Amino acid sequence: MRFDGELLLRGDAGFEAARVDRVFNRRLPARAPAAVLKAASEQDVVRGVRLACERGWQVAVRSGGHSWPQWSVRDEALVLDLGGLQELEYDEATGVVRASPAVKGGAVLGPYLAARGRFFVGGHCPTVGIGGFLLQGGQGWNARGWGWAAEHVEAVDVVTADGELVRADATQNSDLYWAARGAGPGFFGVVTRFHLRTMPAPGHLALTVQAYRLEDFDEVMTWLHGVHADVADTVEIVALTKTDPAISTAPVLLVTALALVADAAEADRALAPFRENPALGRALLAVDAAPTTADEQRRRQLEDNPEGHRWAVDNAWLSGPAEAVVPAMRRAFTTLPNDTAFTIWFSMAPLRALPDMAFSLQSEIYLASYVPWQNPADDARNEEWLASVMADLEPVTVGQYLGDSDLSRRQLRFMSDDAWQRLQRIRAVRDPGGLFVGHLAGPDGPTNRNHWEP
Ligand SMILES: Cc1cc2nc3c(=O)[nH]c(=O)nc-3n(C[C@H](O)[C@H](O)[C@H](O)COP(=O)(O)OP(=O)(O)OC[C@H]3O[C@@H](n4cnc5c(N)ncnc54)[C@H](O)[C@@H]3O)c2cc1C
């Protein structure tokens, strides 16, 4: 079979680079694909799926390569690497942008739309591909106010398990459209193009930042727990602990609130609740409604998420009163294992109802811990720290978000039961032979169950 791009079989020169060079997490898995196809056209994707059928390979897909557990590197599969597809086209009449899955949400799509006065709720780290991000739900800028990025998907173009290229939206192939908004790596098709609804670019961005010593963690987080649902829905609220040498040599707790609004006066009003923080007098740093830009925010994200590192990441959707949630979170925030690790608390309150799509599990509070390091000798220590702080959270955990999860290490619920059953039913019709690799999980496969529950 002829390809516009390049097919590399295991054992070929260049195969190892094709296997992992575009993978962000450098704690590389040993998993051995049968081949990698560096697709250069949509037709290559169709041919790739057909080739896999002929050879009896499964199919794994790579868009941006940012999956923490390297979901695109799968044993005995054909890896369809979509990095060579970089279509981007905005339609002024509809406000819809067409984009290839490997387009980087922040580094490419964001500036492209900004130049046209438009905005898409892309991921925080500029280099994440929109493919994996959108398929698993997509927690983009101001998700608490503007919803999951998948809610802004108008349609997807998909190569199905029988090698056909189809459009899926609310009126045609609606089962695929439903699944493409939340199935994540469990999706049974290759998305070759997203059609995304954009919004007018916010006229003004303003940032409030307050830095506290970790001794103030309980007081500050208890206060935040009580007020975050009442903050205007134009404000993204993130509390995190990290080491920031510009503030202190010890890790600090940062309360950040980013208003994405029309003008400075609206920002001032939207950020006013943060001036009521009872610990404000003890803040090591307090910035109030300072004008900022999307570019500046993306730069900050790049600094926090350095390339070339080994990473361990995990997360939990939390629910409960402050008296239960704050102590359960304490060690995740106050015992970071190194000076590049960070833990975030991301407000999703008040919870918005979700449309009918595969993404179906969330709570008011998202917690995730991110540990980068470089020396393999630190692997076990960092893994153990992560496992132990996530164990502390179990009494207040309702499930997890696929984007920061590794089901092969820890199984949690990531969808509603109804959505999980519906996904299996659609998969049985769309991919009866199991061509697509599906969720990477332990020996029993994905369970969509919190591992401590019966
Ligand atoms: C530094 C960093 C920051 C992050 N920040 C955020 C954030 O702010 N918000 C958030 O929600 N997530 C975030 N994530 C998580 C990230 O969104 C997921 O890891 C996502 O899967 C990455 O998408 P990708 O296309 O880059 O990854 P890939 O590794 O290329 O894809 C992951 C998997 O998704 C599926 N997939 C991808 N593309 C396709 C396709 N075209 N067709 C079919 N299946 C496909 C495949 O199973 C694939 O293996 C972050 C990750 C990193 C590393």
Coordinates of C-alpha atoms and ligand atoms in Angstrom, one line a residue:
M1 CA 0.0 0.0 0.0
R2 CA 1.3 3.5 -0.9
F3 CA 1.2 6.4 1.6
D4 CA 1.7 10.1 1.2
G5 CA 3.5 9.9 4.5
E6 CA 5.9 7.3 5.9
L7 CA 5.3 3.8 7.2
L8 CA 7.9 2.4 9.6
L9 CA 7.8 -1.2 10.7
R10 CA 9.3 -2.4 14.0
G11 CA 13.0 -3.0 13.3
D12 CA 13.2 -0.3 10.6
A13 CA 15.8 2.5 11.0
G14 CA 13.9 5.4 12.5
F15 CA 11.2 3.3 14.1
E16 CA 12.3 4.1 17.7
A17 CA 12.2 7.8 17.0
A18 CA 8.7 7.4 15.4
R19 CA 7.6 5.3 18.4
V20 CA 8.4 7.9 21.1
D21 CA 10.0 11.2 19.9
R22 CA 6.6 13.1 19.9
V23 CA 5.7 11.8 23.3
F24 CA 5.7 14.5 26.1
N25 CA 6.2 12.3 29.2
R26 CA 9.8 11.0 28.9
R27 CA 9.3 8.2 31.4
L28 CA 8.9 6.0 28.3
P29 CA 7.0 2.8 28.3
A30 CA 8.5 -0.4 26.9
R31 CA 5.3 -1.1 24.9
A32 CA 6.2 -2.2 21.3
P33 CA 3.9 -1.2 18.4
A34 CA 4.0 -3.2 15.2
A35 CA 4.4 -0.1 13.1
V36 CA 4.0 3.7 13.0
L37 CA 2.4 5.5 10.1
K38 CA 3.3 9.2 9.9
A39 CA 0.2 10.2 8.1
A40 CA 0.6 13.1 5.6
S41 CA -3.0 13.2 4.4
E42 CA -6.5 12.3 5.4
Q43 CA -6.4 9.5 2.8
D44 CA -3.3 8.1 4.6
V45 CA -5.5 7.7 7.7
V46 CA -8.1 5.7 5.6
R47 CA -5.3 3.6 4.1
G48 CA -3.7 3.1 7.5
V49 CA -6.9 1.8 9.0
R50 CA -7.4 -0.6 6.1
L51 CA -3.8 -1.8 6.3
A52 CA -4.2 -2.5 10.0
C53 CA -7.3 -4.6 9.2
E54 CA -5.4 -6.5 6.5
R55 CA -2.4 -7.2 8.8
G56 CA -4.5 -8.0 11.9
W57 CA -3.0 -5.1 13.9
Q58 CA -5.0 -2.9 16.3
V59 CA -4.9 0.8 15.8
A60 CA -3.6 3.4 18.2
V61 CA -3.8 7.2 17.5
R62 CA -1.4 10.1 18.3
S63 CA -2.3 13.7 17.8
G64 CA -0.3 16.0 20.1
G65 CA 1.5 13.2 22.0
H66 CA 0.7 14.7 25.4
S67 CA -1.1 11.9 27.1
W68 CA 0.6 11.4 30.4
P69 CA 0.4 7.5 30.2
Q70 CA 1.5 7.6 26.5
W71 CA -1.8 6.1 25.3
S72 CA -0.6 6.2 21.7
V73 CA 2.2 3.7 22.4
R74 CA 0.5 0.3 22.3
D75 CA 1.7 -3.2 21.9
E76 CA 1.4 -4.8 18.5
A77 CA -0.7 -1.9 17.2
L78 CA -0.3 0.4 14.2
V79 CA 0.3 3.9 15.6
L80 CA -1.4 6.4 13.4
D81 CA 0.6 9.5 14.0
L82 CA -1.4 12.6 12.8
G83 CA 1.4 15.1 13.5
G84 CA 1.7 15.9 9.8
L85 CA -1.9 17.0 9.5
Q86 CA -2.1 20.7 10.4
E87 CA -5.3 22.1 8.7
L88 CA -6.7 25.2 10.2
E89 CA -9.5 27.2 8.6
Y90 CA -11.9 29.7 10.2
D91 CA -15.3 30.4 8.6
E92 CA -16.4 33.9 9.5
A93 CA -20.0 33.3 8.4
T94 CA -20.5 30.5 11.0
G95 CA -17.9 31.2 13.6
V96 CA -16.7 27.6 13.2
V97 CA -13.1 26.7 12.9
R98 CA -12.0 23.5 11.2
A99 CA -8.8 22.0 12.8
S100 CA -6.7 18.9 12.5
P101 CA -6.4 16.9 15.8
A102 CA -2.6 17.5 16.1
V103 CA -3.0 21.3 16.0
K104 CA -1.7 22.7 19.3
G105 CA -4.6 24.3 21.2
G106 CA -2.6 27.1 22.8
A107 CA 0.4 27.6 20.7
V108 CA -1.3 27.5 17.3
L109 CA -5.2 27.5 17.5
G110 CA -5.3 30.3 20.2
P111 CA -3.1 32.8 18.3
Y112 CA -4.8 31.9 15.0
L113 CA -8.2 32.8 16.4
A114 CA -7.0 35.8 18.3
A115 CA -5.8 37.3 15.1
R116 CA -9.5 37.1 14.0
G117 CA -11.0 38.4 17.2
R118 CA -12.1 34.9 18.2
F119 CA -11.4 32.5 21.1
F120 CA -11.7 28.8 21.7
V121 CA -11.7 27.2 25.2
G122 CA -8.5 25.3 24.5
G123 CA -6.2 23.6 27.1
H124 CA -4.0 25.5 29.5
C125 CA -0.7 24.1 28.3
P126 CA 0.0 25.6 24.8
T127 CA 1.6 22.4 23.4
V128 CA -1.3 20.0 24.1
G129 CA -2.9 18.6 20.9
I130 CA -6.6 19.3 20.5
G131 CA -7.2 15.6 19.6
G132 CA -6.7 13.9 22.9
F133 CA -7.9 16.9 24.8
L134 CA -11.3 17.2 23.1
L135 CA -12.0 13.5 23.0
Q136 CA -11.7 13.2 26.8
G137 CA -13.8 16.3 27.5
G138 CA -11.2 19.1 27.5
Q139 CA -10.8 21.2 30.6
G140 CA -9.9 24.5 28.9
W141 CA -9.8 28.1 30.0
N142 CA -12.6 29.0 32.4
A143 CA -14.2 25.6 32.2
R144 CA -16.4 26.5 35.2
G145 CA -18.1 29.3 33.2
W146 CA -17.8 28.2 29.6
G147 CA -18.0 24.5 30.0
W148 CA -16.0 21.6 28.7
A149 CA -14.3 22.1 25.4
A150 CA -16.1 19.1 24.0
E151 CA -19.4 21.1 24.5
H152 CA -18.1 23.4 21.8
V153 CA -17.5 20.6 19.2
E154 CA -20.0 21.1 16.3
A155 CA -18.9 18.0 14.3
V156 CA -16.1 15.6 13.8
D157 CA -14.8 13.9 10.7
V158 CA -14.0 10.3 11.6
V159 CA -12.4 7.3 9.9
T160 CA -14.4 4.3 11.2
A161 CA -13.2 0.8 11.9
D162 CA -14.3 -0.3 8.4
G163 CA -12.1 2.4 6.8
E164 CA -14.9 4.9 5.8
L165 CA -14.5 8.6 6.3
V166 CA -17.7 10.0 7.8
R167 CA -19.0 13.2 9.3
A168 CA -20.5 12.9 12.8
D169 CA -22.7 15.6 14.3
A170 CA -26.1 16.0 16.0
T171 CA -28.0 14.7 12.9
Q172 CA -25.7 12.1 11.3
N173 CA -23.7 9.3 12.9
S174 CA -24.8 10.8 16.2
D175 CA -23.6 7.8 18.1
L176 CA -20.0 8.6 17.0
Y177 CA -20.6 12.3 17.8
W178 CA -21.8 11.4 21.3
A179 CA -18.8 9.1 21.9
A180 CA -16.2 11.6 20.5
R181 CA -17.1 14.0 23.3
G182 CA -15.8 12.1 26.4
A183 CA -14.7 8.5 25.4
G184 CA -11.1 9.7 25.3
P185 CA -8.7 6.8 24.4
G186 CA -11.8 4.5 24.4
F187 CA -13.0 6.1 21.1
F188 CA -13.4 3.6 18.2
G189 CA -12.4 5.7 15.2
V190 CA -9.8 8.2 14.1
V191 CA -10.9 11.8 14.2
T192 CA -9.3 13.6 11.2
R193 CA -10.9 17.0 11.7
F194 CA -12.8 18.9 14.4
H195 CA -15.4 21.5 13.6
L196 CA -15.3 23.9 16.6
R197 CA -17.7 26.7 17.7
T198 CA -15.6 29.7 18.6
M199 CA -16.6 32.7 20.7
P200 CA -15.7 36.4 20.6
A201 CA -12.3 36.9 22.2
P202 CA -12.7 38.4 25.7
G203 CA -11.8 42.2 25.6
H204 CA -9.9 42.2 28.9
L205 CA -7.9 39.6 31.0
A206 CA -7.1 40.4 34.6
L207 CA -5.3 38.3 37.2
T208 CA -5.5 38.3 41.0
V209 CA -2.8 36.3 42.8
Q210 CA -2.3 35.9 46.5
A211 CA 0.6 33.9 47.9
Y212 CA 0.4 32.3 51.3
R213 CA 2.7 30.2 53.5
L214 CA 1.6 26.6 53.8
E215 CA 0.7 27.1 57.4
D216 CA -2.3 29.1 56.1
F217 CA -3.5 26.3 53.9
D218 CA -6.4 25.1 56.0
E219 CA -7.8 28.6 56.6
V220 CA -7.4 29.8 53.0
M221 CA -8.8 26.7 51.5
T222 CA -11.8 26.5 53.9
W223 CA -12.6 30.1 53.0
L224 CA -12.3 29.4 49.2
H225 CA -14.4 26.3 49.6
G226 CA -17.2 28.5 51.0
V227 CA -17.1 31.2 48.4
H228 CA -16.0 29.9 45.0
A229 CA -19.5 28.9 43.8
D230 CA -20.6 32.6 44.2
V231 CA -17.8 34.1 42.1
A232 CA -18.8 35.4 38.6
D233 CA -18.8 32.8 35.9
T234 CA -16.3 34.8 33.9
V235 CA -13.5 34.0 36.4
E236 CA -11.3 30.9 36.4
I237 CA -10.3 30.1 39.9
V238 CA -7.2 27.9 40.6
A239 CA -5.4 27.4 43.9
L240 CA -2.1 25.7 43.8
T241 CA 1.0 25.0 45.7
K242 CA 4.4 25.1 44.0
T243 CA 7.9 26.4 44.6
D244 CA 8.3 29.9 43.2
P245 CA 11.8 31.3 44.0
A246 CA 10.6 34.8 43.2
I247 CA 8.3 34.6 46.3
S248 CA 10.0 32.1 48.7
T249 CA 12.5 29.2 48.7
A250 CA 9.7 27.2 50.4
P251 CA 6.6 26.1 48.5
V252 CA 3.7 28.5 48.7
L253 CA 0.0 28.4 48.3
L254 CA -1.2 30.6 45.4
V255 CA -4.8 31.6 45.1
T256 CA -5.3 32.8 41.5
A257 CA -8.3 34.2 39.8
L258 CA -8.3 35.0 36.1
A259 CA -11.1 37.2 34.8
L260 CA -11.9 36.9 31.1
V261 CA -14.2 39.8 30.6
A262 CA -15.1 42.9 28.5
D263 CA -13.1 45.6 30.3
A264 CA -11.2 46.6 33.5
A265 CA -14.3 47.7 35.3
E266 CA -16.0 44.3 34.9
A267 CA -12.7 42.6 36.0
D268 CA -12.6 44.8 39.1
R269 CA -16.2 43.7 40.0
A270 CA -15.7 40.0 39.2
L271 CA -12.5 39.8 41.2
A272 CA -13.8 41.7 44.3
P273 CA -14.7 38.5 46.3
F274 CA -10.9 37.7 46.6
R275 CA -10.4 41.0 48.5
E276 CA -12.4 39.4 51.3
N277 CA -10.0 36.5 51.9
P278 CA -9.6 36.6 55.7
A279 CA -5.9 35.7 55.4
L280 CA -5.0 38.5 53.0
G281 CA -3.2 40.5 55.6
R282 CA -0.6 37.6 55.8
A283 CA -0.1 37.2 52.1
L284 CA 3.5 37.1 51.0
L285 CA 2.4 38.6 47.7
A286 CA -0.9 40.1 46.6
V287 CA -1.7 41.2 43.0
D288 CA -5.2 42.5 42.5
A289 CA -6.9 42.5 39.0
A290 CA -3.6 43.2 37.2
P291 CA -4.1 43.3 33.4
T292 CA -2.6 40.3 31.6
T293 CA -2.8 38.6 28.2
A294 CA -3.5 35.1 26.9
D295 CA 0.2 35.0 25.7
E296 CA 1.5 35.8 29.2
Q297 CA -0.8 33.1 30.7
R298 CA 0.4 30.5 28.2
R299 CA 4.0 31.4 28.9
R300 CA 3.4 30.7 32.6
Q301 CA 1.9 27.3 31.7
L302 CA 5.0 26.4 29.7
E303 CA 7.2 27.2 32.7
D304 CA 5.1 25.0 35.0
N305 CA 5.1 22.1 32.5
P306 CA 8.7 21.7 31.3
E307 CA 9.5 19.4 28.4
G308 CA 12.1 16.6 28.7
H309 CA 10.9 15.3 32.1
R310 CA 9.6 12.1 33.6
W311 CA 6.1 12.7 35.0
A312 CA 3.7 11.1 37.4
V313 CA 0.2 12.7 37.5
D314 CA -3.0 11.8 39.1
N315 CA -6.3 13.5 40.0
A316 CA -9.6 13.3 41.7
W317 CA -13.1 14.9 41.6
L318 CA -13.8 15.9 45.1
S319 CA -17.1 16.4 46.9
G320 CA -18.1 17.1 50.5
P321 CA -18.0 19.8 53.2
A322 CA -14.9 21.8 53.8
E323 CA -14.3 20.0 57.2
A324 CA -13.9 16.7 55.2
V325 CA -12.3 18.0 51.9
V326 CA -9.7 20.4 53.3
P327 CA -7.9 17.9 55.6
A328 CA -8.1 15.2 52.9
M329 CA -6.3 17.5 50.5
R330 CA -3.7 18.7 52.9
R331 CA -0.8 16.4 52.2
A332 CA -1.2 16.7 48.4
F333 CA -0.6 20.4 48.8
T334 CA 1.8 20.7 51.7
T335 CA 4.3 17.8 51.1
L336 CA 5.3 18.2 47.5
P337 CA 8.1 15.7 46.7
N338 CA 10.3 18.1 44.8
D339 CA 10.6 21.8 43.9
T340 CA 9.1 21.4 40.4
A341 CA 6.0 19.4 41.5
F342 CA 2.7 21.2 41.9
T343 CA -0.8 20.4 43.0
I344 CA -3.9 22.3 41.7
W345 CA -7.4 22.9 43.0
F346 CA -9.6 23.9 40.1
S347 CA -13.1 25.3 40.7
M348 CA -16.0 23.9 38.6
A349 CA -18.6 25.4 40.9
P350 CA -21.5 26.0 40.6
L351 CA -21.7 22.8 38.5
R352 CA -23.3 23.3 35.1
A353 CA -25.6 20.6 33.7
L354 CA -23.8 18.7 30.9
P355 CA -25.3 18.0 27.5
D356 CA -25.9 14.5 26.4
M357 CA -22.4 13.3 25.6
A358 CA -20.0 10.6 26.8
F359 CA -18.2 13.0 29.2
S360 CA -20.5 12.7 32.2
L361 CA -18.7 12.8 35.5
Q362 CA -17.5 15.9 37.3
S363 CA -17.8 17.6 40.7
E364 CA -17.4 21.1 42.1
I365 CA -13.7 20.6 42.8
Y366 CA -11.0 19.2 40.6
L367 CA -7.7 18.3 42.2
A368 CA -4.6 17.1 40.3
S369 CA -1.0 16.6 41.3
Y370 CA 1.8 16.8 38.8
V371 CA 5.3 15.6 39.5
P372 CA 8.1 16.1 37.0
W373 CA 11.6 14.9 37.6
Q374 CA 14.7 13.7 35.6
N375 CA 16.6 11.1 37.5
P376 CA 15.1 7.6 37.0
A377 CA 16.3 6.7 40.5
D378 CA 13.5 9.0 41.8
D379 CA 10.7 7.0 40.0
A380 CA 9.6 4.9 42.9
R381 CA 9.7 7.7 45.5
N382 CA 7.6 10.0 43.4
E383 CA 5.1 7.3 42.5
E384 CA 4.7 6.4 46.2
W385 CA 4.1 10.0 47.1
L386 CA 1.5 10.4 44.5
A387 CA -0.3 7.1 45.4
S388 CA -0.3 8.0 49.1
V389 CA -1.7 11.6 48.7
M390 CA -4.4 10.2 46.3
A391 CA -5.3 7.5 49.0
D392 CA -5.8 10.3 51.5
L393 CA -8.5 11.8 49.1
E394 CA -10.5 8.6 48.7
P395 CA -13.2 9.4 51.3
V396 CA -14.1 12.6 49.4
T397 CA -13.4 11.3 45.9
V398 CA -16.2 10.7 43.4
G399 CA -14.1 9.8 40.4
Q400 CA -11.4 11.2 38.1
Y401 CA -10.9 13.0 34.8
L402 CA -9.3 10.9 32.0
G403 CA -7.0 13.7 31.0
D404 CA -4.8 13.4 34.0
S405 CA -5.4 9.7 34.7
D406 CA -3.5 6.5 34.2
L407 CA -5.9 3.6 34.5
S408 CA -3.1 1.1 34.3
R409 CA -1.9 2.4 37.7
R410 CA -5.2 3.3 39.4
Q411 CA -8.7 2.6 38.4
L412 CA -11.4 5.2 39.2
R413 CA -14.8 6.0 37.8
F414 CA -14.5 8.5 34.9
M415 CA -18.1 8.3 33.4
S416 CA -21.6 7.9 34.7
D417 CA -22.7 4.3 34.7
D418 CA -25.3 5.0 32.0
A419 CA -22.7 6.6 29.7
W420 CA -20.2 3.8 30.3
Q421 CA -22.8 1.1 29.3
R422 CA -23.9 3.2 26.3
L423 CA -20.3 3.5 25.2
Q424 CA -19.9 -0.3 25.3
R425 CA -23.1 -0.7 23.2
I426 CA -21.9 1.7 20.6
R427 CA -18.5 0.2 20.5
A428 CA -20.0 -3.3 19.9
V429 CA -21.7 -1.9 16.8
R430 CA -19.0 0.4 15.5
D431 CA -15.9 -1.7 16.3
P432 CA -17.1 -5.3 16.8
G433 CA -13.7 -6.7 16.1
G434 CA -11.8 -4.5 18.5
L435 CA -9.7 -2.8 15.9
F436 CA -9.1 0.3 18.1
V437 CA -7.0 -0.3 21.2
G438 CA -9.4 1.3 23.7
H439 CA -8.6 2.5 27.2
L440 CA -5.3 1.4 28.5
A441 CA -5.9 -0.3 31.9
G442 CA -4.6 -3.1 34.1
P443 CA -5.0 -6.8 33.4
D444 CA -8.8 -6.7 34.0
G445 CA -9.4 -3.9 31.6
P446 CA -11.1 -0.6 32.4
T447 CA -13.8 -1.0 35.1
N448 CA -15.2 2.6 35.5
R449 CA -15.3 1.8 39.2
N450 CA -13.5 3.5 42.1
H451 CA -11.1 0.7 43.1
W452 CA -12.1 0.8 46.8
E453 CA -15.8 0.3 46.1
P454 CA -17.3 -3.1 45.7
Ligands
LIG1 C1 1.7 19.6 30.0 C2 0.3 19.1 29.9 C3 -0.7 20.0 30.2 C4 -2.1 19.6 30.1 N1 -3.1 20.5 30.4 C5 -4.4 20.1 30.2 C6 -5.5 21.0 30.4 O1 -5.3 22.2 30.7 N2 -6.7 20.5 30.3 C7 -7.0 19.2 30.0 O2 -8.2 18.9 29.8 N3 -6.0 18.4 29.8 C8 -4.7 18.8 29.9 N4 -3.7 17.9 29.7 C9 -4.1 16.5 29.4 C10 -4.2 16.3 27.9 O3 -5.3 17.0 27.5 C11 -4.4 14.9 27.5 O4 -3.2 14.2 27.9 C12 -4.7 14.7 26.1 O5 -5.0 13.3 25.8 C13 -3.6 15.1 25.2 O6 -4.0 15.2 23.9 P1 -2.9 14.9 22.7 O7 -3.6 14.9 21.4 O8 -1.8 15.9 22.9 O9 -2.3 13.5 23.2 P2 -2.1 12.1 22.4 O10 -1.2 11.4 23.3 O11 -1.7 12.3 21.0 O12 -3.5 11.5 22.4 C14 -4.0 10.8 23.6 C15 -5.0 9.7 23.1 O13 -6.2 10.3 22.7 C16 -6.8 9.6 21.6 N5 -6.7 10.4 20.4 C17 -6.0 11.5 20.2 N6 -6.2 12.0 19.0 C18 -7.1 11.2 18.4 C19 -7.8 11.2 17.2 N7 -7.5 12.2 16.3 N8 -8.7 10.2 16.9 C20 -8.9 9.2 17.8 N9 -8.3 9.2 19.0 C21 -7.4 10.2 19.3 C22 -5.9 8.4 21.5 O14 -6.4 7.3 22.3 C23 -4.6 8.9 21.9 O15 -3.6 7.9 22.3 C24 -2.4 18.2 29.8 C25 -1.3 17.3 29.5 C26 0.0 17.8 29.5 C27 1.1 16.8 29.2

